[in-house]
Amino acid sequence: MHFLTEFLTGTQFYLFILGVFTVLFWVIPQKRQWISFLVTVLLFAYFAHWLVPDPTDDLQLYFWFLDRIRQGGQSTFEWVVRNDNFGWNTYFFCKYYYRFFTLLPNESYDHFLSSVTVFLTYGMAMLTLHRASKRFEVDKFHTYFGTLFFLATYWFYDSASGIRSSIAIGIVFACAYHQFVEKKNYTLCFLGYFIAAFFHPGGVIALAVVFITFLTFNTDGKFFYFLLLFSAAIGSYVVNYLSSVTDIGFIQALDERVDKYSQRAGDDSSTTFYVAIATLLLVAALILYVTNYLKEDERFPQFSKFYKYSANTIFFLFGIIMISVVFSRFVRWIVPQIGAIFFMVGMQLQKNQMMAKGVSDTLYNSPPLERLKYKARPVVLALFIIFTLVYIWYACNGTSLIWAHFEHEWTEAGYPYQWEGWYETGEVIS
């Protein structure tokens, strides 16, 4: 059933989802806020299900492969694996993920690939935000704007179309949060790390930051922060060295991908690159601003490992800033979650401390630096909210969301939805 997708555009449906989330969040009592989160995830999955990708999109290629494997059966699937399409020999969990969708009856079920992917990626992220809000008793104001920041800066269409990297990176972050903060389900977390490592190279890169966090648990981490600023050079050297001394398929495949990323490194003057840098700088500044409030809270031991993981991630991203393809993916899928969590938890703890001491006492009797930070609170809140609202506008006008079309948008533009055989002929619909 096409609910609203027959007459709304993709960007209009995105705004509709944000509106539904806003109404439900403020109407439903806070102890039932998970309902607004769940409905939002389901709406994004529904959005992804009815997408009709551009002929040149990755998602279109995946649909084509699903249909060919479905028609050819097991023999075609084995041929694709032998050819090592998408690196399936190495990333075997990805192989079976795609294989599952080829078992569905016909091509009309191909769209479950994008909808299930979005359900998983948004589901993991929203569950993480919900649990952070609940664990640290964040009020509705901070929870709403933290979550809205995530929904604004998390690139929907890249998740729906990219499939592999969005799932792998999403799994790693969700497992890192639950291991470092919730401190439970360790077996599931390590299983998640294993799946991510053999799902896409992005999962391996994300796991490297988790591994570094393990190494720096009992240190102040400053030396590692410095090393992380040279992540691209150090990481390339380590992988290239390992590939030269071993013939393990996984290492060789990773080395091939690292070389590919390195060849594409260089100056990126696109607007999306500058927006990614701005987003990273905003989140880095936010972490610095709330650090003292986090460390002074009695619950900081619950948050300390995640704090170190987040700091490692920020320095790591500055270290790979010239490798735009990797940098952009992390900023689009991990930084939005880090920013949302630190805004919710950090700004809430600041508010708690102000209320405990008394607002007037806090503003006039605190040390000079703290007094300045307390007085800057309205400015910080305003900047964060304005950035979020501007990003929503940018999402509808400058991100990959502008490529999220429904079928009627193609037909109204004079380009009927045609994908059969496109990759065989090499023809492109203008």
Short mmCIF file of C-alpha atoms in Angstrom, two decimals:
data_model
loop_
_atom_site.label_atom_id
_atom_site.label_comp_id
_atom_site.label_asym_id
_atom_site.label_seq_id
_atom_site.Cartn_x
_atom_site.Cartn_y
_atom_site.Cartn_z
CA MET A 1 0.00 0.00 0.00
CA HIS A 2 1.38 3.39 -1.05
CA PHE A 3 0.71 5.65 1.92
CA LEU A 4 1.50 9.25 0.86
CA THR A 5 4.25 8.10 -1.51
CA GLU A 6 1.92 8.49 -4.49
CA PHE A 7 1.89 12.28 -4.26
CA LEU A 8 4.68 13.39 -1.88
CA THR A 9 8.25 13.75 -3.07
CA GLY A 10 11.12 12.09 -1.24
CA THR A 11 12.17 15.27 0.54
CA GLN A 12 8.57 16.02 1.49
CA PHE A 13 8.20 12.55 2.99
CA TYR A 14 11.42 13.10 4.97
CA LEU A 15 9.96 16.29 6.44
CA PHE A 16 6.72 14.44 7.11
CA ILE A 17 8.64 11.87 9.19
CA LEU A 18 10.33 14.61 11.21
CA GLY A 19 6.92 16.17 11.81
CA VAL A 20 5.42 12.88 12.97
CA PHE A 21 8.36 12.31 15.31
CA THR A 22 7.98 15.81 16.76
CA VAL A 23 4.24 15.49 17.39
CA LEU A 24 4.45 12.01 18.89
CA PHE A 25 7.46 12.88 21.04
CA TRP A 26 5.81 15.87 22.70
CA VAL A 27 2.35 14.29 23.00
CA ILE A 28 3.41 10.94 24.44
CA PRO A 29 4.60 10.87 28.09
CA GLN A 30 8.36 10.60 28.49
CA LYS A 31 8.21 7.09 29.96
CA ARG A 32 6.64 6.01 26.65
CA GLN A 33 8.96 7.99 24.39
CA TRP A 34 10.17 4.75 22.84
CA ILE A 35 6.92 4.75 20.86
CA SER A 36 7.91 7.90 18.95
CA PHE A 37 11.36 6.39 18.32
CA LEU A 38 9.90 3.13 17.01
CA VAL A 39 7.35 4.85 14.76
CA THR A 40 10.13 7.02 13.32
CA VAL A 41 12.26 3.97 12.52
CA LEU A 42 9.31 2.23 10.85
CA LEU A 43 8.51 5.32 8.76
CA PHE A 44 12.10 5.58 7.53
CA ALA A 45 12.03 1.87 6.64
CA TYR A 46 8.75 2.45 4.78
CA PHE A 47 10.36 5.42 3.00
CA ALA A 48 13.26 3.20 1.90
CA HIS A 49 10.92 0.46 0.71
CA TRP A 50 9.22 2.63 -1.90
CA LEU A 51 12.36 4.33 -3.18
CA VAL A 52 12.99 4.11 -6.91
CA PRO A 53 16.75 4.61 -7.30
CA ASP A 54 18.47 6.52 -10.08
CA PRO A 55 19.81 4.16 -12.76
CA THR A 56 23.38 4.94 -11.69
CA ASP A 57 22.86 4.39 -7.95
CA ASP A 58 24.46 1.51 -6.07
CA LEU A 59 21.01 0.40 -4.99
CA GLN A 60 20.02 -0.09 -8.62
CA LEU A 61 23.04 -2.32 -9.13
CA TYR A 62 22.10 -4.37 -6.08
CA PHE A 63 18.54 -4.82 -7.36
CA TRP A 64 19.92 -6.01 -10.68
CA PHE A 65 22.19 -8.56 -8.98
CA LEU A 66 19.38 -9.81 -6.76
CA ASP A 67 17.17 -10.46 -9.77
CA ARG A 68 19.91 -12.19 -11.75
CA ILE A 69 20.78 -14.45 -8.82
CA ARG A 70 17.09 -15.17 -8.24
CA GLN A 71 16.66 -16.19 -11.88
CA GLY A 72 19.86 -18.21 -12.09
CA GLY A 73 19.62 -19.88 -8.72
CA GLN A 74 22.47 -21.37 -6.73
CA SER A 75 24.76 -21.75 -9.75
CA THR A 76 24.59 -18.02 -10.51
CA PHE A 77 25.16 -17.21 -6.84
CA GLU A 78 28.27 -19.41 -6.82
CA TRP A 79 29.48 -17.73 -10.03
CA VAL A 80 29.12 -14.30 -8.42
CA VAL A 81 31.08 -15.50 -5.38
CA ARG A 82 33.84 -16.99 -7.55
CA ASN A 83 34.08 -13.67 -9.37
CA ASP A 84 34.41 -12.03 -5.94
CA ASN A 85 31.78 -9.42 -6.72
CA PHE A 86 31.55 -6.93 -3.83
CA GLY A 87 34.39 -8.84 -2.13
CA TRP A 88 32.00 -11.61 -1.12
CA ASN A 89 34.79 -14.17 -0.74
CA THR A 90 36.13 -12.17 2.17
CA TYR A 91 33.04 -10.41 3.51
CA PHE A 92 30.93 -13.53 3.71
CA PHE A 93 28.28 -12.15 6.09
CA CYS A 94 27.43 -9.58 3.43
CA LYS A 95 27.19 -12.40 0.91
CA TYR A 96 24.55 -14.24 2.92
CA TYR A 97 22.69 -11.01 3.69
CA TYR A 98 22.16 -10.44 -0.02
CA ARG A 99 21.48 -14.13 -0.63
CA PHE A 100 18.57 -13.99 1.80
CA PHE A 101 16.75 -11.44 -0.36
CA THR A 102 17.24 -13.49 -3.53
CA LEU A 103 15.19 -16.25 -1.89
CA LEU A 104 12.12 -14.01 -1.91
CA PRO A 105 9.66 -14.80 -4.73
CA ASN A 106 10.26 -12.08 -7.35
CA GLU A 107 11.81 -8.70 -8.10
CA SER A 108 8.98 -6.84 -6.40
CA TYR A 109 10.54 -8.02 -3.12
CA ASP A 110 13.94 -6.47 -3.94
CA HIS A 111 12.94 -3.29 -2.14
CA PHE A 112 13.03 -5.18 1.15
CA LEU A 113 16.82 -4.94 0.81
CA SER A 114 16.75 -1.18 1.35
CA SER A 115 13.88 -1.17 3.86
CA VAL A 116 15.38 -3.87 6.08
CA THR A 117 18.77 -2.14 5.90
CA VAL A 118 17.27 1.18 7.02
CA PHE A 119 15.26 -0.57 9.73
CA LEU A 120 18.49 -2.09 11.07
CA THR A 121 20.66 1.04 10.85
CA TYR A 122 18.07 3.49 12.18
CA GLY A 123 16.82 0.91 14.68
CA MET A 124 20.26 0.39 16.21
CA ALA A 125 20.91 4.15 16.35
CA MET A 126 17.55 5.11 17.85
CA LEU A 127 17.78 2.30 20.41
CA THR A 128 21.19 3.63 21.44
CA LEU A 129 19.86 7.19 21.82
CA HIS A 130 16.82 5.99 23.74
CA ARG A 131 18.93 3.99 26.18
CA ALA A 132 21.36 6.88 26.70
CA SER A 133 18.44 9.19 27.44
CA LYS A 134 16.92 6.72 29.87
CA ARG A 135 20.14 5.77 31.66
CA PHE A 136 21.18 9.37 32.35
CA GLU A 137 17.63 10.61 33.02
CA VAL A 138 17.67 13.18 30.22
CA ASP A 139 14.61 15.41 30.05
CA LYS A 140 12.38 15.79 27.00
CA PHE A 141 13.95 19.05 25.80
CA HIS A 142 17.49 17.69 25.54
CA THR A 143 16.33 14.30 24.27
CA TYR A 144 14.26 15.87 21.52
CA PHE A 145 16.92 18.21 20.16
CA GLY A 146 19.65 15.59 20.50
CA THR A 147 17.55 13.12 18.52
CA LEU A 148 16.55 15.78 15.99
CA PHE A 149 20.25 16.54 15.45
CA PHE A 150 20.78 12.85 14.70
CA LEU A 151 17.83 12.66 12.30
CA ALA A 152 19.03 15.81 10.51
CA THR A 153 22.71 14.92 10.10
CA TYR A 154 22.40 11.14 9.54
CA TRP A 155 22.33 10.62 5.77
CA PHE A 156 19.23 8.58 5.00
CA TYR A 157 19.71 7.90 1.31
CA ASP A 158 23.33 6.84 1.76
CA SER A 159 22.11 4.27 4.29
CA ALA A 160 19.33 3.01 2.03
CA SER A 161 21.54 2.83 -1.06
CA GLY A 162 24.97 2.08 0.39
CA ILE A 163 23.70 -0.97 2.33
CA ARG A 164 26.99 -2.64 3.25
CA SER A 165 29.01 0.13 4.88
CA SER A 166 26.05 1.65 6.72
CA ILE A 167 25.22 -1.70 8.35
CA ALA A 168 28.84 -2.53 9.25
CA ILE A 169 29.63 0.88 10.76
CA GLY A 170 26.24 1.00 12.49
CA ILE A 171 26.81 -2.38 14.13
CA VAL A 172 30.22 -1.35 15.46
CA PHE A 173 28.93 1.87 17.02
CA ALA A 174 25.88 0.22 18.61
CA CYS A 175 28.06 -2.53 20.08
CA ALA A 176 30.64 -0.01 21.32
CA TYR A 177 27.98 2.00 23.16
CA HIS A 178 26.37 -1.06 24.75
CA GLN A 179 29.72 -2.51 25.77
CA PHE A 180 31.21 0.70 27.14
CA VAL A 181 28.10 2.26 28.73
CA GLU A 182 25.41 -0.35 29.26
CA LYS A 183 28.09 -2.91 30.16
CA LYS A 184 26.00 -5.91 29.25
CA ASN A 185 25.44 -8.35 26.38
CA TYR A 186 29.19 -8.68 25.89
CA THR A 187 28.77 -11.86 23.87
CA LEU A 188 26.37 -10.15 21.47
CA CYS A 189 28.72 -7.18 21.21
CA PHE A 190 31.71 -9.30 20.22
CA LEU A 191 29.50 -11.24 17.80
CA GLY A 192 28.48 -7.90 16.32
CA TYR A 193 32.13 -6.89 15.93
CA PHE A 194 32.83 -10.18 14.16
CA ILE A 195 29.89 -9.73 11.78
CA ALA A 196 30.89 -6.12 11.01
CA ALA A 197 34.50 -7.12 10.27
CA PHE A 198 33.34 -9.62 7.66
CA PHE A 199 30.55 -7.48 6.24
CA HIS A 200 32.42 -4.49 4.77
CA PRO A 201 35.86 -2.84 5.07
CA GLY A 202 34.18 0.09 6.81
CA GLY A 203 33.46 -2.23 9.71
CA VAL A 204 37.15 -3.09 10.00
CA ILE A 205 38.12 0.59 10.07
CA ALA A 206 35.47 1.32 12.71
CA LEU A 207 36.74 -1.63 14.75
CA ALA A 208 40.25 -0.17 14.71
CA VAL A 209 38.99 2.76 16.82
CA VAL A 210 37.34 0.34 19.26
CA PHE A 211 40.62 -1.60 19.51
CA ILE A 212 42.56 1.59 20.21
CA THR A 213 40.04 2.42 22.93
CA PHE A 214 40.77 -0.95 24.56
CA LEU A 215 44.49 -0.13 24.48
CA THR A 216 44.01 3.27 26.11
CA PHE A 217 41.57 2.36 28.90
CA ASN A 218 44.17 2.84 31.63
CA THR A 219 46.02 5.82 30.15
CA ASP A 220 45.18 9.48 29.68
CA GLY A 221 45.27 8.76 25.95
CA LYS A 222 47.08 11.97 24.93
CA PHE A 223 49.89 10.13 23.12
CA PHE A 224 47.36 8.03 21.22
CA TYR A 225 45.37 11.16 20.37
CA PHE A 226 48.52 12.50 18.75
CA LEU A 227 49.08 9.27 16.82
CA LEU A 228 45.47 9.24 15.65
CA LEU A 229 46.11 12.52 13.86
CA PHE A 230 48.29 10.43 11.53
CA SER A 231 45.75 7.61 11.18
CA ALA A 232 45.81 7.55 7.39
CA ALA A 233 49.58 7.15 7.12
CA ILE A 234 49.96 4.71 10.04
CA GLY A 235 46.97 2.59 9.01
CA SER A 236 48.11 2.33 5.39
CA TYR A 237 51.62 1.33 6.47
CA VAL A 238 50.41 -1.36 8.89
CA VAL A 239 48.00 -2.92 6.38
CA ASN A 240 50.56 -2.81 3.56
CA TYR A 241 53.18 -4.42 5.79
CA LEU A 242 50.81 -7.19 6.89
CA SER A 243 49.85 -7.91 3.29
CA SER A 244 53.53 -8.26 2.37
CA VAL A 245 54.23 -10.89 5.02
CA THR A 246 51.05 -12.97 4.77
CA ASP A 247 48.78 -14.26 2.05
CA ILE A 248 45.64 -14.34 4.22
CA GLY A 249 42.69 -13.43 2.00
CA PHE A 250 41.18 -11.05 4.53
CA ILE A 251 44.41 -9.01 4.81
CA GLN A 252 44.88 -8.96 1.04
CA ALA A 253 41.32 -7.74 0.49
CA LEU A 254 41.76 -5.06 3.14
CA ASP A 255 45.05 -3.95 1.58
CA GLU A 256 43.38 -3.68 -1.82
CA ARG A 257 40.65 -1.48 -0.37
CA VAL A 258 43.16 0.70 1.53
CA ASP A 259 45.10 1.27 -1.69
CA LYS A 260 41.87 2.19 -3.45
CA TYR A 261 40.98 4.71 -0.75
CA SER A 262 44.52 6.14 -0.74
CA GLN A 263 44.46 6.69 -4.50
CA ARG A 264 41.28 8.74 -4.10
CA ALA A 265 42.80 10.86 -1.33
CA GLY A 266 43.37 14.54 -1.94
CA ASP A 267 41.72 17.89 -1.83
CA ASP A 268 37.94 17.78 -1.83
CA SER A 269 36.33 21.13 -2.53
CA SER A 270 32.73 19.93 -2.55
CA THR A 271 30.11 21.52 -0.33
CA THR A 272 29.37 18.17 1.31
CA PHE A 273 33.00 17.91 2.43
CA TYR A 274 32.95 21.33 4.07
CA VAL A 275 29.61 20.55 5.73
CA ALA A 276 31.13 17.31 7.07
CA ILE A 277 34.04 19.28 8.54
CA ALA A 278 31.62 21.78 10.11
CA THR A 279 29.63 18.93 11.66
CA LEU A 280 32.78 17.33 13.06
CA LEU A 281 34.00 20.65 14.49
CA LEU A 282 30.63 21.29 16.12
CA VAL A 283 30.60 17.90 17.83
CA ALA A 284 34.25 18.22 18.88
CA ALA A 285 33.53 21.64 20.41
CA LEU A 286 30.45 20.26 22.16
CA ILE A 287 32.48 17.44 23.72
CA LEU A 288 35.03 19.97 25.02
CA TYR A 289 32.26 22.16 26.42
CA VAL A 290 30.54 19.39 28.40
CA THR A 291 33.64 17.44 29.48
CA ASN A 292 33.85 18.93 32.98
CA TYR A 293 30.17 18.30 33.68
CA LEU A 294 30.56 14.68 32.61
CA LYS A 295 33.67 14.11 34.73
CA GLU A 296 32.22 15.78 37.81
CA ASP A 297 29.11 13.60 37.78
CA GLU A 298 29.05 10.52 39.99
CA ARG A 299 27.93 8.42 37.02
CA PHE A 300 30.99 9.28 34.91
CA PRO A 301 32.58 5.84 35.51
CA GLN A 302 29.64 4.44 33.52
CA PHE A 303 30.41 6.86 30.69
CA SER A 304 34.21 7.13 30.80
CA LYS A 305 35.02 4.38 28.32
CA PHE A 306 32.50 5.67 25.82
CA TYR A 307 33.93 9.16 26.33
CA LYS A 308 37.38 7.85 25.42
CA TYR A 309 35.98 5.97 22.44
CA SER A 310 34.26 9.14 21.19
CA ALA A 311 37.42 11.22 21.66
CA ASN A 312 39.43 8.59 19.77
CA THR A 313 36.88 8.71 16.98
CA ILE A 314 37.12 12.51 16.69
CA PHE A 315 40.94 12.48 16.53
CA PHE A 316 40.83 9.55 14.10
CA LEU A 317 38.57 11.52 11.78
CA PHE A 318 40.90 14.50 11.82
CA GLY A 319 43.65 12.03 10.91
CA ILE A 320 41.84 10.71 7.82
CA ILE A 321 40.30 13.98 6.73
CA MET A 322 42.04 13.82 3.35
CA ILE A 323 40.60 10.39 2.59
CA SER A 324 37.21 11.88 1.92
CA VAL A 325 35.35 8.66 1.09
CA VAL A 326 36.07 7.16 4.54
CA PHE A 327 35.90 10.49 6.35
CA SER A 328 32.47 11.28 4.93
CA ARG A 329 31.00 7.90 5.84
CA PHE A 330 32.06 8.20 9.47
CA VAL A 331 30.82 11.78 9.73
CA ARG A 332 27.47 10.79 8.22
CA TRP A 333 26.87 7.67 10.32
CA ILE A 334 28.86 7.87 13.58
CA VAL A 335 29.35 11.57 14.36
CA PRO A 336 25.56 12.26 14.38
CA GLN A 337 25.13 9.66 17.12
CA ILE A 338 28.10 10.91 19.14
CA GLY A 339 26.83 14.49 18.87
CA ALA A 340 23.31 13.50 19.91
CA ILE A 341 24.49 11.52 22.95
CA PHE A 342 26.91 14.18 24.20
CA PHE A 343 24.31 16.91 23.76
CA MET A 344 21.67 14.95 25.64
CA VAL A 345 23.87 13.72 28.47
CA GLY A 346 26.33 16.61 28.77
CA MET A 347 23.82 19.47 28.60
CA GLN A 348 21.49 17.62 30.98
CA LEU A 349 24.27 17.18 33.53
CA GLN A 350 25.13 20.86 33.25
CA LYS A 351 21.50 21.74 33.93
CA ASN A 352 21.44 19.34 36.89
CA GLN A 353 24.51 20.98 38.43
CA MET A 354 23.06 24.46 37.96
CA MET A 355 19.80 23.44 39.64
CA ALA A 356 21.63 21.72 42.51
CA LYS A 357 23.80 24.75 43.28
CA GLY A 358 21.14 27.30 42.52
CA VAL A 359 21.15 29.32 39.34
CA SER A 360 22.22 32.62 40.91
CA ASP A 361 24.99 30.96 42.95
CA THR A 362 26.21 29.14 39.84
CA LEU A 363 26.29 32.26 37.69
CA TYR A 364 27.99 34.55 40.22
CA ASN A 365 30.01 32.43 42.68
CA SER A 366 31.62 29.81 40.45
CA PRO A 367 35.26 30.05 39.25
CA PRO A 368 35.62 32.49 36.32
CA LEU A 369 35.91 29.86 33.59
CA GLU A 370 32.96 27.88 34.89
CA ARG A 371 30.94 31.06 35.28
CA LEU A 372 31.66 31.89 31.64
CA LYS A 373 30.59 28.44 30.51
CA TYR A 374 27.36 28.62 32.48
CA LYS A 375 26.56 32.02 31.00
CA ALA A 376 27.33 30.67 27.53
CA ARG A 377 24.76 27.89 27.92
CA PRO A 378 21.95 29.74 26.06
CA VAL A 379 24.38 30.51 23.22
CA VAL A 380 25.50 26.87 22.99
CA LEU A 381 21.89 25.67 22.94
CA ALA A 382 20.96 28.23 20.29
CA LEU A 383 23.92 27.37 18.06
CA PHE A 384 23.22 23.64 18.32
CA ILE A 385 19.52 24.05 17.51
CA ILE A 386 20.18 26.51 14.67
CA PHE A 387 22.78 24.16 13.18
CA THR A 388 20.26 21.32 13.34
CA LEU A 389 17.53 23.34 11.64
CA VAL A 390 19.89 24.60 8.94
CA TYR A 391 21.06 21.04 8.35
CA ILE A 392 17.47 19.92 7.81
CA TRP A 393 17.24 22.54 5.08
CA TYR A 394 20.58 21.36 3.67
CA ALA A 395 19.44 17.73 3.80
CA CYS A 396 16.53 18.60 1.53
CA ASN A 397 18.63 20.63 -0.89
CA GLY A 398 22.23 19.45 -0.87
CA THR A 399 22.60 15.89 0.43
CA SER A 400 21.93 12.60 -1.31
CA LEU A 401 18.33 12.90 -0.07
CA ILE A 402 17.60 14.85 -3.25
CA TRP A 403 18.08 11.55 -5.13
CA ALA A 404 15.43 9.79 -3.06
CA HIS A 405 12.54 9.54 -5.52
CA PHE A 406 9.25 7.69 -5.59
CA GLU A 407 7.92 6.13 -8.79
CA HIS A 408 5.50 8.96 -9.58
CA GLU A 409 8.39 11.44 -9.58
CA TRP A 410 10.01 9.55 -12.45
CA THR A 411 6.86 9.22 -14.52
CA GLU A 412 5.88 12.86 -13.98
CA ALA A 413 9.34 13.89 -15.17
CA GLY A 414 8.94 11.80 -18.31
CA TYR A 415 11.31 9.02 -17.34
CA PRO A 416 9.43 5.78 -16.67
CA TYR A 417 11.03 3.46 -14.17
CA GLN A 418 13.21 1.21 -16.35
CA TRP A 419 16.05 -0.81 -14.96
CA GLU A 420 15.83 -4.16 -16.71
CA GLY A 421 19.06 -4.85 -18.55
CA TRP A 422 20.56 -1.44 -17.89
CA TYR A 423 23.88 -2.82 -16.66
CA GLU A 424 24.04 -5.15 -19.63
CA THR A 425 23.74 -2.37 -22.23
CA GLY A 426 25.50 0.38 -20.32
CA GLU A 427 22.76 2.81 -21.22
CA VAL A 428 21.99 5.62 -18.83
CA ILE A 429 18.64 7.36 -18.55
CA SER A 430 19.51 11.06 -18.78
#
